[in-house]
Coordinates of C-alpha atoms in Angstrom, one line a residue:
Chain A
X157 CA 2.5 -25.8 -7.8
X158 CA 3.6 -22.5 -6.2
X159 CA 5.0 -21.7 -9.6
X160 CA 1.6 -20.4 -10.8
X161 CA 2.2 -17.3 -8.8
X162 CA 4.8 -16.5 -11.4
X163 CA 2.0 -16.2 -13.9
X164 CA 1.8 -12.5 -13.2
X165 CA 5.6 -12.0 -13.5
X166 CA 5.6 -14.0 -16.7
X167 CA 2.7 -12.3 -18.2
X168 CA 4.4 -9.0 -17.9
X169 CA 7.0 -10.4 -20.2
X170 CA 5.2 -12.6 -22.7
X171 CA 8.4 -13.4 -24.6
X172 CA 9.8 -15.1 -21.5
X173 CA 6.5 -16.7 -20.5
X174 CA 6.8 -20.2 -21.9
X175 CA 10.4 -20.9 -20.8
X176 CA 9.5 -19.6 -17.4
X177 CA 6.4 -21.6 -17.0
X178 CA 8.1 -24.8 -18.0
X179 CA 11.0 -24.2 -15.7
X180 CA 8.9 -23.2 -12.7
X181 CA 6.2 -25.8 -13.0
X182 CA 8.8 -28.6 -13.8
X183 CA 6.6 -30.0 -16.4
X184 CA 3.4 -29.9 -14.4
X185 CA 1.7 -27.4 -16.6
X186 CA 2.2 -29.7 -19.6
X187 CA 0.3 -32.5 -17.9
X188 CA -2.5 -30.1 -17.2
X189 CA -2.7 -29.1 -20.9
X190 CA -2.6 -32.8 -22.0
X191 CA -5.4 -33.8 -19.5
X192 CA -7.6 -30.9 -20.6
X193 CA -7.0 -31.8 -24.2
X194 CA -8.3 -35.3 -23.5
X195 CA -11.5 -33.9 -22.0
X196 CA -12.3 -31.4 -24.8
X197 CA -15.3 -32.6 -26.9
X198 CA -17.3 -31.3 -29.9
X199 CA -15.9 -29.2 -32.7
X200 CA -16.3 -25.6 -31.5
X201 CA -13.8 -24.8 -28.8
X202 CA -13.1 -21.6 -27.0
X203 CA -9.9 -21.1 -24.9
X204 CA -10.5 -18.3 -22.4
X205 CA -7.4 -16.5 -21.4
X206 CA -5.4 -18.3 -24.0
X207 CA -2.2 -16.4 -23.2
X208 CA 0.7 -17.5 -25.5
X209 CA -1.5 -20.2 -27.0
X210 CA -0.1 -23.3 -25.3
X211 CA -3.5 -25.0 -24.8
X212 CA -4.5 -24.1 -28.4
X213 CA -1.3 -25.8 -29.6
X214 CA -2.3 -29.0 -27.8
X215 CA -5.6 -28.9 -29.6
X216 CA -4.4 -27.9 -33.0
X217 CA -4.5 -30.5 -35.8
X218 CA -7.6 -32.3 -34.5
X219 CA -9.9 -30.7 -37.0
X220 CA -11.5 -28.5 -34.3
X221 CA -12.7 -24.9 -34.8
X222 CA -10.5 -23.1 -32.2
X223 CA -11.0 -19.6 -30.8
X224 CA -8.5 -18.1 -28.3
X225 CA -9.4 -15.0 -26.3
X226 CA -7.1 -13.0 -24.1
X227 CA -7.1 -9.4 -22.6
X228 CA -3.4 -8.9 -23.3
X229 CA -2.3 -8.0 -26.8
X230 CA 1.3 -8.8 -25.9
X231 CA 0.4 -12.4 -25.1
X232 CA -1.7 -12.7 -28.3
X233 CA 1.3 -11.4 -30.3
X234 CA 3.4 -14.3 -29.0
X235 CA 0.5 -16.8 -29.6
X236 CA 0.2 -15.6 -33.2
X237 CA 3.9 -16.5 -33.8
X238 CA 3.5 -20.0 -32.2
X239 CA 0.3 -21.3 -33.6
X240 CA 0.2 -22.6 -37.1
X241 CA -1.5 -20.1 -39.5
X242 CA -5.2 -20.8 -39.6
X243 CA -5.2 -23.2 -36.7
X244 CA -7.1 -20.8 -34.4
X245 CA -8.9 -17.5 -34.4
X246 CA -7.4 -15.1 -31.8
X247 CA -9.5 -12.3 -30.3
X248 CA -8.4 -9.6 -27.9
X249 CA -11.2 -9.0 -25.3
X250 CA -12.0 -9.2 -21.6
X251 CA -14.2 -11.8 -19.9
X252 CA -17.0 -9.2 -19.4
X253 CA -17.4 -8.8 -23.2
X254 CA -17.6 -12.4 -24.4
X255 CA -21.3 -12.1 -25.3
X256 CA -20.5 -9.0 -27.4
X257 CA -18.0 -11.0 -29.4
X258 CA -19.8 -14.3 -29.9
X259 CA -23.4 -15.3 -30.4
X260 CA -25.1 -17.5 -27.8
X261 CA -24.7 -21.2 -28.0
X262 CA -21.6 -21.0 -30.2
X263 CA -19.3 -23.5 -28.4
X264 CA -19.2 -27.2 -27.4
X265 CA -16.3 -26.8 -25.0
X266 CA -14.9 -23.7 -23.2
X267 CA -11.6 -24.1 -21.4
X268 CA -10.0 -21.7 -18.9
X269 CA -6.6 -22.5 -17.5
X270 CA -5.1 -20.3 -14.8
X271 CA -7.6 -17.6 -15.7
X272 CA -10.0 -17.4 -12.8
X273 CA -7.2 -16.8 -10.3
X274 CA -6.6 -13.5 -12.0
X275 CA -10.2 -12.3 -12.0
X276 CA -12.1 -10.5 -9.3
X277 CA -15.0 -12.3 -7.6
X278 CA -17.5 -10.2 -9.6
X279 CA -15.7 -11.0 -12.9
X280 CA -15.7 -14.7 -12.1
X281 CA -19.4 -14.6 -11.6
X282 CA -20.1 -12.7 -14.8
X283 CA -17.7 -14.9 -16.8
X284 CA -19.4 -18.1 -15.7
X285 CA -22.8 -16.7 -16.7
X286 CA -21.5 -15.6 -20.1
X287 CA -19.8 -19.0 -20.6
X288 CA -23.2 -20.7 -19.8
X289 CA -24.9 -18.7 -22.5
X290 CA -22.1 -19.3 -25.0
X291 CA -22.3 -23.1 -24.6
X292 CA -24.5 -25.3 -26.7
X293 CA -26.8 -27.8 -25.2
X294 CA -24.6 -30.7 -23.9
X295 CA -21.5 -28.4 -23.9
X296 CA -19.1 -28.2 -21.0
X297 CA -16.7 -25.8 -19.3
X298 CA -13.3 -27.1 -18.2
X299 CA -11.4 -25.0 -15.6
X300 CA -8.0 -25.7 -14.2
X301 CA -6.7 -23.3 -11.5
X302 CA -5.2 -22.6 -8.1
X303 CA -7.7 -23.3 -5.3
X304 CA -7.3 -23.0 -1.5
X305 CA -6.1 -26.4 -0.2
X306 CA -8.8 -28.3 1.7
X307 CA -6.7 -29.6 4.6
X308 CA -4.8 -27.8 7.2
X309 CA -1.6 -29.6 6.2
X310 CA -2.2 -28.7 2.5
X311 CA -2.7 -25.1 3.3
X312 CA 0.5 -25.0 5.5
X313 CA 2.5 -26.6 2.8
X314 CA 1.0 -24.3 0.2
X315 CA 1.8 -21.2 2.2
X316 CA 5.3 -22.4 2.9
X317 CA 5.9 -22.7 -0.8
X318 CA 3.8 -19.8 -1.9
X319 CA 4.7 -16.9 0.5
X320 CA 8.4 -16.5 -0.5
X321 CA 7.5 -16.6 -4.2
X322 CA 4.6 -14.3 -3.6
X323 CA 7.0 -11.7 -2.2
X324 CA 9.4 -12.0 -5.1
X325 CA 6.5 -11.9 -7.6
X326 CA 5.1 -8.8 -5.8
X327 CA 8.5 -7.0 -6.0
X328 CA 8.9 -7.8 -9.7
X329 CA 5.4 -7.6 -11.1
X330 CA 3.4 -5.7 -8.5
X331 CA 0.6 -8.3 -9.0
X332 CA -0.3 -11.8 -7.9
X333 CA -2.8 -14.5 -8.5
X334 CA -5.4 -15.5 -5.9
X335 CA -6.6 -19.0 -5.4
X336 CA -10.2 -19.4 -6.6
X337 CA -12.6 -19.8 -3.7
X338 CA -15.8 -21.9 -3.8
X339 CA -15.4 -22.7 -7.5
X340 CA -17.9 -25.5 -7.5
X341 CA -20.6 -23.4 -5.7
X342 CA -20.0 -20.6 -8.3
X343 CA -20.4 -23.1 -11.1
X344 CA -23.6 -24.5 -9.6
X345 CA -25.0 -21.0 -9.2
X346 CA -24.2 -20.1 -12.9
X347 CA -26.2 -23.1 -14.2
X348 CA -23.5 -25.8 -14.4
X349 CA -23.4 -29.4 -13.1
X350 CA -20.0 -30.8 -11.9
X351 CA -19.1 -33.8 -14.0
X352 CA -15.5 -34.3 -13.0
X353 CA -13.0 -33.0 -10.5
X354 CA -9.3 -33.8 -10.1
X355 CA -6.8 -32.3 -7.7
X356 CA -3.1 -32.5 -7.2
X357 CA -1.6 -34.1 -4.0
X358 CA -1.4 -30.9 -2.1
X359 CA -5.0 -30.1 -3.0
X360 CA -4.2 -26.5 -4.1
X361 CA -4.7 -27.1 -7.8
X362 CA -7.9 -28.3 -9.3
X363 CA -9.3 -29.3 -12.6
X364 CA -13.1 -29.2 -12.9
X365 CA -15.3 -30.2 -15.8
X366 CA -18.8 -28.8 -15.6
X367 CA -21.7 -29.5 -18.0
X368 CA -24.3 -26.9 -18.9
X369 CA -27.4 -27.8 -16.9
X370 CA -30.5 -28.3 -19.0
X371 CA -33.2 -26.2 -17.4
Chain B
X11 CA -7.2 12.3 15.4
X12 CA -9.6 9.5 14.7
X13 CA -8.7 5.9 14.1
X14 CA -9.4 6.3 10.4
X15 CA -7.0 9.3 10.1
X16 CA -4.3 7.4 11.9
X17 CA -4.8 4.3 9.8
X18 CA -4.9 6.5 6.6
X19 CA -1.6 8.2 7.7
X20 CA 0.2 4.9 8.4
X21 CA -1.1 3.4 5.1
X22 CA -0.1 6.5 3.2
X23 CA 3.4 6.4 4.6
X24 CA 3.8 2.7 4.0
X25 CA 2.5 2.9 0.4
X26 CA 4.6 5.9 -0.5
X27 CA 7.8 4.4 0.9
X28 CA 7.2 0.9 -0.5
X29 CA 5.8 1.9 -3.9
X30 CA 7.4 -1.0 -5.6
X31 CA 5.1 -3.4 -3.7
X32 CA 1.6 -4.1 -4.9
X33 CA -1.2 -2.5 -2.9
X34 CA -4.3 -3.5 -4.7
X35 CA -7.7 -2.3 -3.5
X36 CA -10.8 -4.6 -4.0
X37 CA -12.4 -3.7 -7.4
X38 CA -16.0 -2.7 -7.1
X39 CA -18.5 0.1 -6.4
X40 CA -18.0 2.6 -3.6
X41 CA -20.8 4.9 -2.5
X42 CA -19.4 8.3 -1.6
X43 CA -21.5 10.4 0.7
X44 CA -25.2 9.8 0.0
X45 CA -25.5 9.3 -3.8
X46 CA -28.8 9.4 -5.6
X47 CA -30.1 8.6 -9.1
X48 CA -28.5 11.7 -10.6
X49 CA -25.2 11.5 -8.8
X50 CA -22.0 11.5 -10.9
X51 CA -20.3 8.2 -11.6
X52 CA -16.5 8.3 -11.4
X53 CA -14.0 5.6 -12.3
X54 CA -10.5 5.1 -10.9
X55 CA -7.8 2.3 -10.8
X56 CA -7.5 -0.2 -8.0
X57 CA -4.2 1.1 -6.6
X58 CA -5.0 1.5 -3.0
X59 CA -3.2 4.8 -2.4
X60 CA -5.1 6.4 -5.4
X61 CA -8.4 5.0 -4.2
X62 CA -7.9 6.5 -0.7
X63 CA -6.7 9.8 -2.1
X64 CA -9.8 10.0 -4.4
X65 CA -12.1 9.2 -1.5
X66 CA -10.4 11.9 0.6
X67 CA -10.7 14.5 -2.2
X68 CA -14.4 13.6 -2.6
X69 CA -15.4 14.5 1.0
X70 CA -18.6 16.4 0.9
X71 CA -19.5 15.1 -2.6
X72 CA -22.3 12.6 -3.3
X73 CA -21.1 10.2 -6.0
X74 CA -20.5 6.6 -7.1
X75 CA -16.9 5.6 -7.4
X76 CA -16.1 2.6 -9.6
X77 CA -12.8 1.0 -8.7
X78 CA -11.7 -0.8 -11.9
X79 CA -9.6 -4.0 -11.8
X80 CA -6.3 -2.6 -13.0
X81 CA -4.1 -5.2 -11.2
X82 CA -3.3 -2.7 -8.4
X83 CA -1.5 -0.4 -10.8
X84 CA -1.9 3.4 -10.8
X85 CA -3.9 5.3 -13.4
X86 CA -1.1 6.5 -15.8
X87 CA 1.2 3.5 -15.6
X88 CA -1.9 1.2 -15.9
X89 CA -3.2 3.1 -18.9
X90 CA 0.2 3.2 -20.6
X91 CA 1.0 -0.5 -19.8
X92 CA -2.4 -1.9 -21.0
X93 CA -3.8 -2.6 -17.5
X94 CA -6.3 0.3 -17.5
X95 CA -8.0 0.0 -20.9
X96 CA -11.5 -0.1 -22.2
X97 CA -11.8 -3.7 -21.2
X98 CA -11.3 -2.9 -17.5
X99 CA -13.8 -0.1 -17.7
X100 CA -16.4 -2.3 -19.4
X101 CA -15.8 -5.0 -16.8
X102 CA -16.5 -2.7 -13.8
X103 CA -19.6 -1.2 -15.5
X104 CA -21.0 -4.6 -16.0
X105 CA -20.0 -6.2 -12.7
X106 CA -20.8 -3.3 -10.4
X107 CA -24.6 -3.0 -11.1
X108 CA -24.2 0.8 -11.5
X109 CA -26.7 0.9 -14.4
X110 CA -29.5 0.0 -12.0
X111 CA -28.5 2.8 -9.5
X112 CA -28.5 5.9 -11.7
X113 CA -30.8 7.3 -14.4
X114 CA -28.1 8.9 -16.5
X115 CA -25.3 7.2 -18.5
X116 CA -22.3 9.6 -18.1
X117 CA -19.0 8.3 -16.9
X118 CA -16.2 10.4 -15.6
X119 CA -12.7 8.9 -16.1
X120 CA -9.4 10.3 -14.8
X121 CA -7.8 12.3 -17.6
X122 CA -4.6 10.3 -17.4
X123 CA -6.4 7.1 -18.2
X124 CA -7.0 8.5 -21.8
X125 CA -3.7 6.9 -22.8
X126 CA -5.2 3.5 -22.3
X127 CA -9.0 3.7 -22.3
X128 CA -10.4 3.9 -25.8
X129 CA -13.5 6.0 -25.3
X130 CA -15.2 4.9 -28.5
X131 CA -15.0 1.2 -27.5
X132 CA -16.5 1.8 -24.1
X133 CA -19.3 3.9 -25.6
X134 CA -20.1 1.3 -28.3
X135 CA -20.2 -1.7 -26.0
X136 CA -22.0 -0.2 -23.0
X137 CA -24.0 2.8 -24.2
X138 CA -22.3 5.0 -21.5
X139 CA -21.0 8.3 -22.5
X140 CA -17.4 8.8 -21.5
X141 CA -15.8 12.1 -20.4
X142 CA -12.3 12.6 -19.1
X143 CA -12.3 14.5 -15.8
X144 CA -9.3 16.4 -14.3
X145 CA -5.8 15.0 -13.9
X146 CA -5.8 15.4 -10.1
X147 CA -8.5 14.0 -7.8
X148 CA -8.3 17.2 -5.7
X149 CA -9.8 19.1 -8.6
X150 CA -12.8 16.7 -8.9
X151 CA -15.2 18.6 -6.6
X152 CA -14.5 21.9 -8.5
X153 CA -14.9 20.1 -11.8
X154 CA -18.2 18.6 -10.8
X155 CA -19.5 21.8 -9.5
X156 CA -18.4 23.9 -12.5
X157 CA -19.2 21.3 -15.1
X158 CA -16.0 22.1 -17.1
X159 CA -12.3 21.5 -17.0
X160 CA -10.0 24.5 -16.7
X161 CA -6.5 24.6 -18.2
X162 CA -5.0 24.1 -14.8
X163 CA -7.1 21.0 -14.2
X164 CA -5.8 19.4 -17.5
X165 CA -2.1 20.0 -16.7
X166 CA 0.1 17.4 -15.1
X167 CA 2.6 18.9 -12.6
X168 CA 5.6 17.7 -10.5
X169 CA 4.7 19.5 -7.3
X170 CA 6.9 19.7 -4.2
X171 CA 4.9 16.9 -2.5
X172 CA 5.3 14.7 -5.5
X173 CA 9.1 15.4 -5.6
X174 CA 9.5 14.6 -1.9
X175 CA 7.6 11.3 -2.5
X176 CA 10.0 10.4 -5.4
X177 CA 13.0 11.2 -3.2
X178 CA 11.7 8.9 -0.6
X179 CA 11.1 6.2 -3.2
X180 CA 14.8 6.3 -4.1
X181 CA 16.3 6.9 -0.7
X182 CA 14.5 4.2 1.2
X183 CA 15.8 1.1 -0.7
X184 CA 19.3 2.6 -1.0
X185 CA 19.6 3.4 2.6
X186 CA 17.9 0.1 3.7
X187 CA 20.1 -2.2 1.5
X188 CA 23.4 -0.2 2.1
X189 CA 22.5 0.3 5.7
X190 CA 21.9 -3.5 6.2
X191 CA 25.3 -4.3 4.7
X192 CA 27.1 -1.7 6.9
X193 CA 25.3 -2.9 10.0
X194 CA 27.1 -6.2 9.7
X195 CA 30.6 -4.9 10.3
X196 CA 30.9 -1.2 9.7
X197 CA 28.5 0.2 12.3
X198 CA 30.2 3.6 12.5
X199 CA 29.5 4.2 8.8
X200 CA 25.8 3.3 9.0
X201 CA 24.3 6.7 10.0
X202 CA 26.6 8.8 7.9
X203 CA 25.6 6.6 4.9
X204 CA 21.9 6.8 5.6
X205 CA 22.0 10.6 6.2
X206 CA 23.9 11.1 3.0
X207 CA 21.6 9.0 0.9
X208 CA 18.5 10.9 2.1
X209 CA 20.2 14.3 1.8
X210 CA 21.3 13.5 -1.8
X211 CA 17.9 12.2 -2.9
X212 CA 16.0 15.0 -1.2
X213 CA 18.4 17.6 -2.6
X214 CA 18.1 16.3 -6.2
X215 CA 14.3 16.2 -6.2
X216 CA 13.9 19.4 -4.1
X217 CA 16.0 21.4 -6.6
X218 CA 14.6 19.5 -9.6
X219 CA 13.0 22.5 -11.3
X220 CA 16.5 24.2 -11.2
X221 CA 18.3 21.0 -12.4
X222 CA 15.9 20.1 -15.2
X223 CA 17.0 23.0 -17.5
X224 CA 18.8 20.7 -19.9
X225 CA 16.1 18.2 -20.5
X226 CA 13.3 18.3 -23.1
X227 CA 13.1 17.0 -26.6
X228 CA 15.3 19.7 -28.1
X229 CA 18.3 18.4 -26.0
X230 CA 18.8 14.9 -27.2
X231 CA 20.8 12.4 -25.0
X232 CA 23.3 10.4 -27.0
X233 CA 21.8 7.6 -29.1
X234 CA 22.4 3.9 -28.6
X235 CA 24.2 2.4 -25.6
X236 CA 25.9 5.7 -24.8
X237 CA 22.7 7.0 -23.4
X238 CA 23.1 4.8 -20.3
X239 CA 26.5 6.5 -19.6
X240 CA 25.0 9.7 -18.2
X241 CA 28.5 11.0 -17.8
X242 CA 28.6 12.0 -21.5
X243 CA 25.1 13.4 -21.3
X244 CA 24.3 17.1 -21.3
X245 CA 21.5 16.4 -18.9
X246 CA 24.1 15.6 -16.3
X247 CA 25.8 18.9 -16.1
X248 CA 23.5 20.6 -13.6
X249 CA 23.2 17.4 -11.5
X250 CA 27.0 17.2 -11.4
X251 CA 27.2 20.8 -10.2
X252 CA 24.7 19.9 -7.5
X253 CA 26.9 17.0 -6.5
X254 CA 30.0 19.2 -6.4
X255 CA 28.2 21.6 -4.0
X256 CA 27.1 18.6 -1.9
X257 CA 30.8 17.5 -1.6
X258 CA 31.9 21.1 -0.8
X259 CA 29.3 21.2 2.0
X260 CA 30.4 17.7 3.2
X261 CA 34.1 18.7 3.3
X262 CA 33.2 22.1 4.9
X263 CA 31.3 20.4 7.6
X264 CA 34.1 18.0 8.3
X265 CA 36.5 20.9 8.5
X266 CA 34.2 22.7 10.9
X267 CA 34.1 19.7 13.2
X268 CA 37.9 19.4 13.0
X269 CA 37.6 15.9 11.5
X270 CA 39.4 16.1 8.2
X271 CA 40.5 12.6 7.2
X272 CA 41.3 12.7 3.5
X273 CA 40.7 9.0 3.0
X274 CA 37.2 9.2 4.6
X275 CA 36.2 12.3 2.7
X276 CA 37.5 10.9 -0.7
X277 CA 35.5 7.7 0.0
X278 CA 32.3 9.5 0.9
X279 CA 32.7 11.7 -2.1
X280 CA 32.9 8.7 -4.4
X281 CA 29.9 7.0 -2.7
X282 CA 27.9 10.2 -3.1
X283 CA 29.0 10.4 -6.8
X284 CA 27.8 6.9 -7.4
X285 CA 24.4 7.6 -5.7
X286 CA 24.0 10.8 -7.7
X287 CA 24.7 9.0 -11.0
X288 CA 22.3 6.2 -10.2
X289 CA 19.5 8.6 -9.2
X290 CA 20.2 10.9 -12.2
X291 CA 20.3 8.1 -14.7
X292 CA 16.6 8.4 -15.3
X293 CA 15.7 11.5 -13.3
X294 CA 13.4 12.6 -16.2
X295 CA 11.7 9.3 -16.3
X296 CA 10.8 9.4 -12.6
X297 CA 8.8 12.6 -13.2
X298 CA 5.4 12.9 -14.8
X299 CA 6.4 16.0 -16.8
X300 CA 9.3 14.7 -18.9
X301 CA 9.7 11.6 -21.0
X302 CA 12.3 9.1 -19.8
X303 CA 15.7 9.9 -21.4
X304 CA 16.3 6.2 -21.8
X305 CA 13.6 5.3 -24.2
X306 CA 13.5 5.7 -27.9
X307 CA 9.9 6.9 -27.9
X308 CA 11.3 10.2 -26.6
X309 CA 12.1 10.9 -30.3
X310 CA 8.6 10.2 -31.6
X311 CA 6.8 13.3 -32.8
X312 CA 3.0 13.7 -33.0
X313 CA 1.9 14.7 -36.4
X314 CA -1.5 16.4 -37.1
X315 CA -3.2 15.9 -40.4
X316 CA -5.0 19.2 -40.5
X317 CA -7.3 18.1 -43.4
X318 CA -8.7 15.2 -41.5
X319 CA -9.1 17.2 -38.3
X320 CA -12.7 18.4 -37.6
X321 CA -11.9 20.3 -34.4
X322 CA -13.7 18.0 -32.0
X323 CA -11.0 18.9 -29.4
X324 CA -10.5 15.4 -27.9
X325 CA -6.7 16.0 -28.1
X326 CA -7.2 19.3 -26.2
X327 CA -9.3 17.6 -23.6
X328 CA -6.8 14.8 -22.8
X329 CA -3.4 16.3 -23.3
X330 CA -1.7 16.4 -19.9
X331 CA 0.7 19.1 -21.1
X332 CA -1.8 21.4 -22.8
X333 CA 0.1 21.1 -26.1
X334 CA -3.1 21.8 -28.2
X335 CA -5.2 24.8 -29.1
X336 CA -8.5 24.5 -31.0
X337 CA -9.9 27.1 -33.3
X338 CA -13.6 26.9 -32.5
X339 CA -14.6 28.9 -35.6
X340 CA -12.5 27.0 -38.2
X341 CA -13.0 23.6 -36.3
X342 CA -9.3 22.8 -36.4
X343 CA -6.9 21.8 -33.8
X344 CA -3.2 22.9 -33.7
X345 CA -0.1 21.6 -31.9
X346 CA 0.8 24.9 -30.3
X347 CA 3.5 23.6 -27.9
X348 CA 5.1 20.5 -29.5
X349 CA 8.2 20.7 -27.3
X350 CA 6.1 20.0 -24.2
X351 CA 4.9 16.6 -25.5
X352 CA 5.7 13.6 -23.3
X353 CA 4.7 11.1 -26.0
X354 CA 1.9 9.6 -23.8
X355 CA -0.2 9.0 -26.9
X356 CA -3.5 10.0 -25.3
X357 CA -4.4 12.4 -28.1
X358 CA -3.8 9.7 -30.7
X359 CA -5.8 7.1 -28.9
X360 CA -8.8 9.4 -28.5
X361 CA -8.8 11.3 -31.9
X362 CA -12.2 10.3 -33.5
X363 CA -10.8 11.2 -37.0
X364 CA -7.5 9.4 -36.7
X365 CA -5.9 12.8 -37.6
X366 CA -3.1 12.3 -35.2
X367 CA -0.2 9.8 -35.3
X368 CA 3.3 9.3 -34.0
X369 CA 6.1 9.7 -36.6
X370 CA 9.5 8.2 -36.0
X371 CA 12.7 10.1 -36.7
X372 CA 13.0 8.0 -39.9
X373 CA 9.7 9.5 -41.0
X374 CA 7.6 6.4 -40.5
X375 CA 4.0 6.9 -39.4
X376 CA 2.8 4.5 -36.7
X377 CA -0.9 3.8 -37.4
X378 CA -3.1 5.0 -34.5
X379 CA -4.6 1.5 -34.3
X380 CA -1.2 0.1 -33.3
X381 CA -1.0 2.5 -30.4
X382 CA -4.6 1.8 -29.3
X383 CA -3.9 -2.0 -29.3
X384 CA -0.3 -2.2 -28.0
X385 CA 0.0 1.1 -26.1
X386 CA 3.2 3.0 -26.3
X387 CA 5.4 0.7 -24.2
X388 CA 4.5 -2.4 -26.2
X389 CA 5.0 -4.3 -23.0
X390 CA 8.5 -3.2 -22.6
X391 CA 9.6 -3.5 -26.2
X392 CA 8.8 0.1 -27.1
X393 CA 8.8 1.9 -30.3
X394 CA 10.9 -0.5 -32.4
X395 CA 8.2 -3.1 -32.0
X396 CA 5.5 -0.5 -32.5
X397 CA 7.0 0.4 -35.9
X398 CA 7.0 -3.3 -36.8
X399 CA 3.5 -3.8 -35.6
X400 CA 2.4 -0.9 -37.7
X401 CA 4.0 -2.4 -40.8
X402 CA 2.6 -5.9 -40.3

């Protein structure tokens, strides 16, 4: 779980990213991709912060119209090599510009894996509102990310695992991820209804599916 | 001294000495003084040291400061590495609520962000007009008061204070790691080692203007792997002379104390040689005024297509080495000082006519769009990849 801190380290070297993620998550991240792929519905799917395209690879070949968005051109360059030609459209952009890139109500499902932990509070807020306007009626948003553990024991374990890695990650990358606080409250505020929530044993990694609320 | 000054001083010291650690400031909007609806709107990165320095420089000015989410990386590194680009500026414009606070739409960015922030994209997406302010925050009040940027405000420098900071950046980890090892079983060597490390680092950077005579694009370091062996590099000669003087002083001092032990002196001379070589290996790269000697993009040349140029002077506005002149009558720019170029790419990123481009020693032209997208460092893969990106 603490391996997600390495995201920042790995993102600075997109070429090493996949091997690193597999090694450090000990397969955990693959399970997340598979679970999210089960939950994706509809035909128009947007992967926010698609990185090197792992989630898109899990969705390719199902006849979906896939769009991947990432702020890093380096990550997208790796994704372009991995994803079969024509399987997904890749767009370089930030989360504050989604509505510049896509018309309203264009997607059935939007997924965001390990993305929100890299955004500032204000960016999370804006991104959720933009996602809401990009989703069609009945569409849903699926987020999987680091969250603060709910129990004292979980937080202690999390800190024990995280702090040493945090220090190394700081030294190497000068950046780090930050667990997403009050994710469900933020989703509610942005016009979503929580449909499903799953957590790991430590309670510091969550998967949330939220449906666009019909006003 | 107030609590704030003491806190600032301690933070300054910690952040200068431990530069390699991340010190991100919270992105967002900061009100400076008592800003109104006509007050200027400035943007900076979210590297805490920079934010506090900008705020100190803005004492007595009423303005809004937007701290963009650049992952805690400073302005020039962030811009060159893709962390301070148009996307981060658009993000802070849209998340800060600044549009509701002012009546104008004029955004002042740090000049050194021009390598990364594509002005046209910000203007198209947000309707804000982007201008690049001075290189140094200390010039912002004069720039705002005068409404124009002087040549000095556009020039990047490697001032004494900057050089001392860089010396500390080198000396601290060396003396800390070496000192920690010596503290285990060689206590008597600890303080001589620490003193020597700091003296060498401070000396090399203090005398940098004297030592840097052999750098510059006209003096090429050896190509290929040999460039890492600075021993065969013309850049090393003056640094080696400095080290020789250092050794003479060290031996002289031992003689004066009557403590000439040949083994000790030979040992310390070798240790100081090693330290000098390590610090010198990329001495140019640790300065803002020369390109790193270790990277291939040092050999890239900026080429100006005079026919396409319409003299809009963006290159002149953003070049941190004042390489350009602009003929206001003929509406044409010229590269007056090509040898000064540090290959930051800012002029190429900002040229509205795509009249500027990097050309490799093999004569290949790298399309401006490739530099705008991938930045010059191509996330560490540098110019080889850029050339490939340009072809594909």
